[in-house]
Short mmCIF file of C-alpha atoms and ligand atoms in Angstrom, two decimals:
data_model
loop_
_atom_site.label_atom_id
_atom_site.label_comp_id
_atom_site.label_asym_id
_atom_site.label_seq_id
_atom_site.Cartn_x
_atom_site.Cartn_y
_atom_site.Cartn_z
CA MET A 1 159.17 83.50 102.31
CA SER A 2 157.13 85.94 104.35
CA ASP A 3 157.25 86.01 108.06
CA GLN A 4 154.58 88.46 108.61
CA SER A 5 152.36 85.75 109.92
CA GLN A 6 154.08 85.56 113.12
CA SER A 7 153.02 89.04 113.76
CA THR A 8 149.18 88.40 113.47
CA SER A 9 148.70 85.69 116.08
CA ALA A 10 150.56 84.13 119.01
CA PRO A 11 149.81 80.72 118.30
CA SER A 12 153.40 79.74 119.13
CA VAL A 13 153.15 80.31 123.06
CA LEU A 14 150.27 77.20 123.14
CA ARG A 15 152.42 75.17 121.31
CA PRO A 16 155.86 75.00 123.57
CA ARG A 17 156.67 71.49 123.30
CA SER A 18 156.35 71.81 119.68
CA GLN A 19 158.87 74.55 119.65
CA GLU A 20 161.32 72.97 121.92
CA LEU A 21 161.21 69.83 119.68
CA PHE A 22 161.89 71.89 116.25
CA ALA A 23 164.76 73.44 117.89
CA ARG A 24 165.91 69.78 119.20
CA ALA A 25 165.13 68.29 115.55
CA GLN A 26 167.25 70.91 113.78
CA GLN A 27 170.48 69.98 115.62
CA SER A 28 170.43 66.36 114.20
CA ILE A 29 167.89 66.54 111.14
CA PRO A 30 168.36 69.18 108.30
CA GLY A 31 165.99 71.77 108.91
CA GLY A 32 164.76 69.72 111.69
CA VAL A 33 162.43 68.26 109.14
CA ASN A 34 162.46 64.83 106.83
CA SER A 35 160.39 66.44 103.97
CA PRO A 36 160.75 70.07 103.55
CA VAL A 37 157.19 71.56 103.05
CA ARG A 38 156.67 70.29 107.18
CA ALA A 39 159.15 73.12 108.10
CA PHE A 40 156.71 75.77 107.73
CA ARG A 41 158.69 77.66 105.71
CA GLY A 42 155.94 79.10 103.27
CA VAL A 43 153.72 80.17 106.09
CA GLY A 44 156.49 81.23 108.61
CA GLY A 45 156.27 80.10 112.56
CA ASP A 46 157.15 76.41 113.38
CA PRO A 47 155.86 73.51 112.65
CA VAL A 48 153.51 71.56 114.70
CA PHE A 49 154.84 68.12 116.31
CA PHE A 50 151.81 65.57 116.21
CA VAL A 51 151.37 62.46 118.69
CA SER A 52 148.28 60.96 117.23
CA GLY A 53 145.20 61.06 114.73
CA GLN A 54 141.77 59.97 114.70
CA GLY A 55 139.67 60.30 112.35
CA ALA A 56 139.39 63.78 111.11
CA GLU A 57 141.49 64.71 114.24
CA LEU A 58 144.99 65.34 114.92
CA ARG A 59 146.42 65.94 118.29
CA ASP A 60 149.76 67.66 118.80
CA VAL A 61 152.55 67.40 121.58
CA ASP A 62 151.40 70.27 123.72
CA GLY A 63 147.22 68.41 124.11
CA ASN A 64 145.59 70.92 121.14
CA ARG A 65 143.31 69.23 118.69
CA TYR A 66 142.80 70.06 115.17
CA VAL A 67 140.30 69.44 112.29
CA ASP A 68 143.37 67.87 109.58
CA TYR A 69 142.70 68.98 106.20
CA VAL A 70 146.45 67.43 105.19
CA GLY A 71 145.49 64.01 105.43
CA SER A 72 149.13 63.26 105.41
CA TRP A 73 149.36 65.03 101.97
CA GLY A 74 146.41 62.55 100.73
CA PRO A 75 146.36 59.30 102.07
CA MET A 76 144.35 59.28 104.82
CA ILE A 77 141.15 59.35 102.77
CA LEU A 78 139.16 57.39 105.32
CA GLY A 79 140.43 59.42 108.21
CA HIS A 80 143.35 58.30 110.60
CA ALA A 81 143.70 55.09 112.57
CA GLU A 82 140.84 53.61 110.22
CA PRO A 83 140.06 50.62 112.48
CA THR A 84 139.73 48.13 109.36
CA VAL A 85 143.24 49.18 108.05
CA LEU A 86 144.57 49.02 111.44
CA ALA A 87 143.05 45.18 111.73
CA ALA A 88 144.69 44.33 108.31
CA ILE A 89 148.30 46.09 109.05
CA ALA A 90 148.02 43.71 112.33
CA GLU A 91 147.17 40.54 110.57
CA ALA A 92 149.91 40.79 108.03
CA ALA A 93 152.76 41.87 110.94
CA ALA A 94 151.77 38.88 112.45
CA GLN A 95 152.44 36.74 109.58
CA GLY A 96 156.07 38.26 109.24
CA LEU A 97 157.14 42.09 108.01
CA SER A 98 159.12 41.11 104.53
CA PHE A 99 159.98 38.15 102.76
CA GLY A 100 161.77 39.78 99.74
CA ALA A 101 159.69 37.23 97.76
CA PRO A 102 156.59 36.57 96.09
CA THR A 103 153.09 36.54 98.28
CA GLU A 104 149.69 35.84 97.38
CA ARG A 105 148.61 39.15 98.82
CA GLU A 106 150.16 41.04 95.96
CA VAL A 107 148.61 39.18 93.16
CA GLN A 108 145.22 39.85 94.90
CA PHE A 109 146.33 43.35 95.14
CA ALA A 110 147.27 43.78 91.83
CA GLU A 111 144.12 42.45 90.39
CA LEU A 112 142.53 44.80 92.50
CA LEU A 113 144.32 47.66 91.07
CA LEU A 114 144.04 46.47 87.27
CA ARG A 115 139.62 46.41 88.24
CA CYS A 116 139.83 50.08 89.34
CA VAL A 117 142.19 51.35 86.94
CA PRO A 118 141.14 49.79 83.58
CA SER A 119 144.03 51.54 81.50
CA MET A 120 146.71 49.20 83.25
CA ASP A 121 146.64 45.95 81.69
CA LYS A 122 149.73 45.25 84.19
CA VAL A 123 151.33 46.87 87.33
CA ARG A 124 154.48 46.87 89.34
CA LEU A 125 154.62 47.89 92.77
CA VAL A 126 157.03 50.16 94.36
CA SER A 127 157.70 52.15 97.83
CA SER A 128 157.17 55.59 96.91
CA GLY A 129 155.54 58.03 94.21
CA THR A 130 159.09 59.05 93.35
CA GLU A 131 159.94 55.91 92.54
CA ALA A 132 156.89 55.10 90.42
CA THR A 133 157.09 58.26 88.45
CA MET A 134 161.14 57.52 87.70
CA SER A 135 160.40 54.04 87.06
CA ALA A 136 157.59 54.99 84.33
CA LEU A 137 159.76 57.51 82.81
CA ARG A 138 162.73 54.68 82.22
CA LEU A 139 160.35 52.83 80.77
CA ALA A 140 158.55 55.27 78.32
CA ARG A 141 162.41 56.35 77.32
CA GLY A 142 163.40 52.47 76.88
CA ALA A 143 160.13 51.46 75.18
CA THR A 144 160.72 54.37 72.68
CA GLY A 145 164.33 54.69 72.30
CA ARG A 146 164.00 58.52 72.52
CA ALA A 147 165.40 61.10 75.30
CA LYS A 148 163.19 63.93 76.01
CA ILE A 149 160.17 64.34 78.11
CA VAL A 150 157.92 67.11 78.68
CA LYS A 151 156.30 68.15 82.04
CA MET A 152 153.94 70.83 82.86
CA ASP A 153 155.25 73.99 84.95
CA GLY A 154 154.88 73.70 88.79
CA ALA A 155 153.81 70.06 88.76
CA TYR A 156 155.39 67.59 90.69
CA HIS A 157 156.23 64.16 90.43
CA GLY A 158 158.77 63.49 93.32
CA HIS A 159 162.53 64.40 93.41
CA ALA A 160 163.91 62.19 90.67
CA ASP A 161 166.69 64.67 89.12
CA SER A 162 165.26 64.80 85.35
CA LEU A 163 161.57 65.69 87.36
CA LEU A 164 162.72 68.54 89.46
CA VAL A 165 162.74 70.93 86.44
CA ALA A 166 160.33 73.71 87.40
CA ALA A 167 158.83 71.52 89.96
CA GLY A 168 155.82 72.37 92.23
CA SER A 169 155.06 71.45 95.98
CA GLY A 170 158.03 72.11 98.54
CA ALA A 171 160.24 73.25 95.74
CA ALA A 172 157.51 75.89 94.63
CA THR A 173 156.78 76.72 98.43
CA LEU A 174 160.68 77.53 98.61
CA GLY A 175 160.86 79.18 95.45
CA LEU A 176 163.10 77.05 94.21
CA PRO A 177 163.66 77.23 90.20
CA GLY A 178 165.70 74.11 89.78
CA THR A 179 167.57 72.20 92.41
CA ALA A 180 171.48 71.94 93.12
CA GLY A 181 172.96 68.47 92.58
CA VAL A 182 170.99 67.95 89.32
CA THR A 183 173.37 68.03 86.43
CA GLU A 184 172.72 69.71 83.38
CA GLY A 185 172.40 66.24 81.34
CA ALA A 186 169.72 65.23 83.71
CA ALA A 187 167.57 68.59 83.33
CA ARG A 188 168.38 69.06 79.20
CA ASP A 189 166.00 66.35 77.96
CA THR A 190 163.34 67.99 80.46
CA LEU A 191 160.86 69.95 78.55
CA THR A 192 158.39 72.36 80.32
CA VAL A 193 155.19 73.89 79.08
CA PRO A 194 152.73 75.81 81.17
CA TRP A 195 149.48 73.54 82.29
CA ASN A 196 146.51 74.44 79.99
CA ASP A 197 148.21 75.74 77.26
CA ALA A 198 147.15 74.12 73.94
CA ALA A 199 149.66 76.34 71.74
CA ALA A 200 152.28 75.38 73.76
CA ILE A 201 152.37 71.83 74.03
CA GLU A 202 151.60 71.74 70.28
CA ALA A 203 154.52 74.08 69.80
CA VAL A 204 156.99 71.53 71.66
CA PHE A 205 155.71 68.53 69.72
CA ARG A 206 156.61 70.65 66.30
CA ASN A 207 159.92 71.62 67.47
CA HIS A 208 161.24 68.30 68.79
CA ARG A 209 161.75 65.96 65.77
CA SER A 210 164.79 64.15 64.80
CA PRO A 211 166.05 64.87 61.01
CA SER A 212 164.35 61.75 60.23
CA GLY A 213 161.06 63.67 60.95
CA GLU A 214 160.20 61.31 64.18
CA SER A 215 159.26 62.69 67.21
CA GLU A 216 161.89 63.00 70.03
CA ILE A 217 159.62 63.08 72.87
CA ALA A 218 159.46 59.73 74.80
CA ALA A 219 156.99 60.76 77.44
CA VAL A 220 154.35 63.48 78.62
CA ILE A 221 154.02 63.26 82.00
CA ILE A 222 151.17 65.46 83.64
CA GLU A 223 149.13 65.40 87.08
CA PRO A 224 145.68 65.18 85.13
CA VAL A 225 144.53 67.49 87.93
CA CYS A 226 147.45 69.39 89.51
CA GLY A 227 147.77 69.10 92.95
CA ASN A 228 151.01 70.92 93.58
CA MET A 229 150.74 74.15 92.50
CA GLY A 230 147.78 74.06 94.56
CA CYS A 231 144.43 72.62 92.72
CA VAL A 232 144.25 73.22 89.63
CA PRO A 233 142.01 71.27 87.36
CA PRO A 234 142.46 70.95 83.50
CA GLN A 235 140.58 72.90 80.89
CA PRO A 236 137.86 71.56 79.02
CA GLY A 237 139.38 69.37 75.91
CA TYR A 238 142.66 69.62 77.41
CA LEU A 239 143.36 66.14 78.26
CA ALA A 240 141.64 64.84 75.05
CA LEU A 241 144.07 67.12 73.46
CA LEU A 242 147.38 66.19 75.14
CA ARG A 243 146.13 62.29 74.42
CA LYS A 244 145.58 63.13 70.17
CA LEU A 245 149.38 64.78 70.53
CA THR A 246 150.86 61.93 72.25
CA ALA A 247 149.28 59.11 70.09
CA ASP A 248 150.06 60.99 66.88
CA HIS A 249 153.57 61.01 67.69
CA GLY A 250 154.19 57.74 69.15
CA THR A 251 154.65 59.71 72.66
CA VAL A 252 153.81 57.67 76.14
CA LEU A 253 151.48 59.70 77.95
CA ILE A 254 151.83 59.25 81.57
CA PHE A 255 149.37 59.96 84.17
CA ASP A 256 150.82 60.54 87.48
CA GLU A 257 148.08 59.95 89.73
CA VAL A 258 149.70 59.67 92.70
CA MET A 259 147.63 62.13 94.50
CA THR A 260 144.50 61.86 92.34
CA GLY A 261 144.08 58.00 92.25
CA PHE A 262 141.58 56.80 94.71
CA ARG A 263 141.18 60.42 95.64
CA LEU A 264 138.92 61.82 92.88
CA ALA A 265 137.47 58.40 91.72
CA LEU A 266 137.98 55.10 92.32
CA GLY A 267 139.72 54.94 88.47
CA GLY A 268 141.29 58.21 89.33
CA ALA A 269 141.26 61.38 87.12
CA GLN A 270 141.16 59.26 84.15
CA ALA A 271 137.82 57.83 85.19
CA ARG A 272 136.26 61.10 85.95
CA TYR A 273 137.49 62.69 82.71
CA GLY A 274 137.10 59.73 80.45
CA VAL A 275 140.72 60.08 79.03
CA ARG A 276 143.11 56.59 78.89
CA PRO A 277 146.71 57.09 79.39
CA ASP A 278 149.18 54.53 78.19
CA LEU A 279 151.22 54.75 81.91
CA THR A 280 149.74 55.48 85.41
CA CYS A 281 151.20 56.08 88.63
CA LEU A 282 149.67 55.53 91.78
CA GLY A 283 150.93 56.25 95.96
CA LYS A 284 149.94 58.07 98.36
CA ILE A 285 146.36 56.08 98.90
CA VAL A 286 147.46 52.82 97.31
CA GLY A 287 149.59 52.34 100.53
CA GLY A 288 146.78 52.91 102.91
CA GLY A 289 149.01 55.19 104.76
CA LEU A 290 152.01 53.08 104.51
CA PRO A 291 154.75 53.27 101.83
CA ALA A 292 153.46 51.62 98.81
CA ALA A 293 153.18 53.10 95.56
CA ALA A 294 152.88 51.63 91.98
CA TYR A 295 153.04 52.13 87.95
CA GLY A 296 151.14 50.28 85.41
CA GLY A 297 149.83 50.71 81.77
CA ARG A 298 149.77 48.84 78.67
CA ALA A 299 150.56 45.56 78.40
CA ASP A 300 153.37 45.78 75.50
CA LEU A 301 155.32 48.64 77.62
CA MET A 302 154.93 46.84 80.78
CA ASN A 303 156.12 43.49 79.38
CA GLN A 304 159.73 45.86 78.50
CA ILE A 305 160.28 45.82 82.20
CA ALA A 306 162.69 43.11 83.85
CA PRO A 307 162.69 39.99 84.22
CA LEU A 308 160.60 40.38 81.00
CA GLY A 309 162.23 42.95 79.33
CA PRO A 310 165.42 45.12 78.83
CA VAL A 311 164.19 47.72 81.24
CA TYR A 312 165.54 47.27 84.84
CA GLN A 313 163.44 48.08 87.94
CA ALA A 314 163.71 46.71 91.34
CA GLY A 315 163.00 47.12 95.16
CA THR A 316 164.07 45.47 98.35
CA LEU A 317 160.80 46.24 100.41
CA SER A 318 158.50 46.57 96.97
CA GLY A 319 155.06 44.87 97.93
CA ASN A 320 155.77 45.07 101.32
CA PRO A 321 153.27 42.73 102.98
CA LEU A 322 152.43 45.13 105.53
CA ALA A 323 151.75 48.13 103.00
CA VAL A 324 149.86 45.73 100.53
CA ALA A 325 147.29 44.94 103.38
CA ALA A 326 146.79 48.56 104.37
CA GLY A 327 146.04 49.62 100.49
CA MET A 328 144.19 46.68 100.04
CA ALA A 329 142.14 47.16 103.25
CA MET A 330 141.69 50.76 102.30
CA ILE A 331 140.62 50.39 98.57
CA THR A 332 138.33 47.70 99.57
CA GLN A 333 136.51 50.46 101.72
CA LEU A 334 136.44 52.88 98.82
CA GLN A 335 134.44 50.43 96.47
CA ALA A 336 131.26 51.27 98.87
CA PRO A 337 128.44 52.83 96.93
CA GLY A 338 127.85 56.25 97.27
CA LEU A 339 131.48 57.05 98.74
CA TYR A 340 132.77 59.55 96.48
CA GLU A 341 129.71 61.32 96.00
CA ARG A 342 129.70 61.76 99.80
CA LEU A 343 133.11 62.94 99.58
CA GLU A 344 132.26 65.60 96.76
CA GLN A 345 129.07 67.21 98.41
CA THR A 346 130.96 67.74 101.67
CA SER A 347 134.14 69.46 100.05
CA THR A 348 131.73 71.38 97.29
CA TYR A 349 129.83 72.72 100.29
CA LEU A 350 133.12 73.28 102.47
CA ALA A 351 134.56 75.40 99.35
CA THR A 352 131.61 77.22 98.50
CA GLU A 353 130.67 78.51 102.09
CA LEU A 354 134.72 79.41 102.35
CA LEU A 355 134.59 81.67 99.10
CA LEU A 356 131.49 83.10 100.06
CA LEU A 357 132.98 84.23 103.32
CA CYS A 358 136.11 85.65 101.66
CA GLN A 359 133.50 87.66 99.43
CA ARG A 360 131.61 88.72 102.81
CA ALA A 361 134.91 89.74 104.22
CA GLY A 362 135.94 91.73 101.09
CA ILE A 363 138.97 89.72 100.17
CA PRO A 364 139.91 88.61 96.78
CA ALA A 365 139.43 84.80 96.44
CA VAL A 366 139.31 82.02 93.91
CA CYS A 367 138.87 78.16 95.28
CA ASN A 368 139.42 75.79 92.84
CA GLN A 369 138.05 72.38 94.04
CA VAL A 370 137.37 68.68 92.34
CA GLY A 371 136.12 66.09 94.26
CA SER A 372 137.67 66.10 97.66
CA MET A 373 140.66 67.95 96.94
CA PHE A 374 140.50 72.13 96.95
CA THR A 375 143.00 74.91 97.27
CA LEU A 376 141.77 78.52 98.29
CA PHE A 377 143.97 81.04 96.33
CA PHE A 378 144.18 84.54 97.88
CA THR A 379 143.80 86.28 94.10
CA ASP A 380 141.19 88.17 91.86
CA ARG A 381 141.90 86.07 88.57
CA PRO A 382 141.13 82.75 87.65
CA VAL A 383 143.94 80.36 88.31
CA HIS A 384 144.66 77.89 85.11
CA ASN A 385 148.21 77.57 85.61
CA TYR A 386 151.13 77.70 87.83
CA SER A 387 152.04 81.50 86.64
CA ASP A 388 148.05 82.29 87.84
CA ALA A 389 148.88 80.46 91.21
CA LYS A 390 152.17 82.52 91.79
CA ARG A 391 149.98 85.54 91.77
CA ALA A 392 148.44 84.68 94.49
CA ASP A 393 148.77 86.43 98.05
CA SER A 394 151.43 83.87 99.69
CA ALA A 395 151.55 86.50 102.66
CA ARG A 396 147.76 86.83 103.29
CA PHE A 397 147.95 83.13 102.81
CA ALA A 398 150.36 82.74 105.67
CA ARG A 399 148.18 84.87 107.85
CA PHE A 400 145.23 82.38 106.94
CA PHE A 401 147.10 79.50 107.46
CA HIS A 402 148.10 80.56 111.03
CA GLY A 403 144.51 82.37 112.08
CA MET A 404 143.10 78.86 111.21
CA LEU A 405 145.69 77.06 113.22
CA SER A 406 145.19 78.82 116.19
CA CYS A 407 141.38 78.07 115.76
CA GLY A 408 142.37 74.46 115.76
CA VAL A 409 141.99 73.79 111.71
CA TYR A 410 145.28 72.20 110.29
CA LEU A 411 145.48 73.25 106.49
CA PRO A 412 148.20 72.76 104.38
CA PRO A 413 151.23 74.95 105.41
CA SER A 414 151.73 76.53 101.79
CA GLN A 415 149.62 78.32 99.06
CA PHE A 416 151.02 75.63 96.66
CA GLU A 417 149.39 72.59 98.14
CA ALA A 418 145.81 71.24 97.67
CA ALA A 419 143.67 70.37 100.99
CA PHE A 420 141.93 67.11 101.31
CA VAL A 421 138.48 66.50 102.72
CA SER A 422 138.13 62.35 104.23
CA MET A 423 135.10 60.41 104.76
CA ALA A 424 136.12 60.89 108.54
CA HIS A 425 135.20 64.49 108.15
CA GLN A 426 131.64 64.99 109.89
CA SER A 427 129.41 67.96 109.40
CA SER A 428 130.36 69.00 112.89
CA ASP A 429 134.21 69.43 111.46
CA ILE A 430 133.13 71.14 108.54
CA GLU A 431 130.90 73.64 110.53
CA LYS A 432 133.97 74.15 112.93
CA THR A 433 136.20 74.99 110.11
CA LEU A 434 133.76 78.00 108.85
CA ALA A 435 133.30 79.37 112.21
CA ALA A 436 137.20 79.63 111.93
CA ALA A 437 137.14 81.06 108.77
CA ARG A 438 134.39 83.43 109.55
CA GLN A 439 136.20 84.91 112.84
CA VAL A 440 139.96 84.86 110.84
CA LEU A 441 139.27 86.00 107.25
CA PRO A 442 137.80 89.53 108.53
CA THR A 443 141.26 90.43 110.24
CA LEU A 444 143.27 89.37 106.82
C1 PLP B 501 153.10 63.13 96.42
C2 PLP B 501 153.53 63.04 94.88
C3 PLP B 501 154.64 62.58 94.26
C4 PLP B 501 155.71 61.94 95.19
O1 PLP B 501 155.27 60.80 95.97
P1 PLP B 501 156.46 60.51 96.89
O2 PLP B 501 155.54 59.31 97.82
O3 PLP B 501 156.40 61.52 98.11
O4 PLP B 501 157.70 60.18 96.53
C5 PLP B 501 154.30 62.27 92.89
N1 PLP B 501 153.74 62.73 92.22
C6 PLP B 501 152.46 63.34 92.92
C7 PLP B 501 151.36 64.06 91.88
C8 PLP B 501 152.34 63.49 94.08
O5 PLP B 501 151.40 64.25 94.35
#
């Protein structure tokens, strides 16, 4: 990865305490971080250590303030320390942290999720997006009796073994084609195709049939709007094609809406594009900022899960009372009329203006945006899939990132991640961001 960024600005001098902590962290934590992308390998330099967040603003250990477009990688759609969510957590905490037994809150929460995402007849709560996708795949395999799964190049579905093949997000940032520790056996049944490529997915279905003619493909799992290769929306008709092919072959269509769920609409990308998957994975926003995730879908599939059926899946902290309370408070607020329209307006304005500023600075750029997620790619060609995304100029992105950081704007520290706008972003935050870009872009 390029470290050129370090020579273009000297933000590190403004963050002595972060630098000190990062050096110390590396003695006790691998790479100094508990999730790889946090280490800034994609942009060079040292990560920022934060102490607090309030609305759209983050404060670091050196007292610097930033307009935040990471939002904890998605959950903070209402901004940081949102009072209603905090109150719900405090109220739940006073009643005990965890029982490992059913609660009324879980039932109410499940009912709320089913109302928001009508393709789900039943839903099971887990603790991370990784668990949700891993469990959904196991269920698809258990229900179909088939082994193979199809995923998209550059899509990220958490770190379960079979899903790390050609994975996006941190794996893409680090340029890891696969991962040590994943057996050939675990990887063998994962087929990958380029996103938005109709011919490729048709060929995969043609080429993977058993001698009896039945499809060998248990599931196709997708991010319905990719966010982990940067933001890359589906081409018109592509989701419908996936729906038709999977239905024709008795294959389970899994929408991994861990990022897009409650982000693009209350009903996620499936509501926005009008395509109904068989199973849906939720995470990030669903836990309101605490560790909760979920998978749900067709009743005949969900009834295969233990204790009803033979597909085992469990969790000590699943349905944790605090996480459920936080998720419920957040999703309840997301039902406010006009909220998603407002988010989209703010985001469209920001994305459009950023692109204009690039043009004015003579910098080739593409800004992919859907609702309140967007990625500014430094490339002169449209980005429709992972290989297009990889053509973007990561070194220029790194310089952009550090320039913006010096001006008090915290973007995702990688070209292969989506930025998020929250309800807490006011026009003053957007204008501050654009002023920073106006200053930084001409220096790139
Ligand atoms: C973040 C993410 C995951 C993994 O969720 P974790 O909670 O980090 O395990 C899975 N799928 C998608 C689409 C994601 O964005």
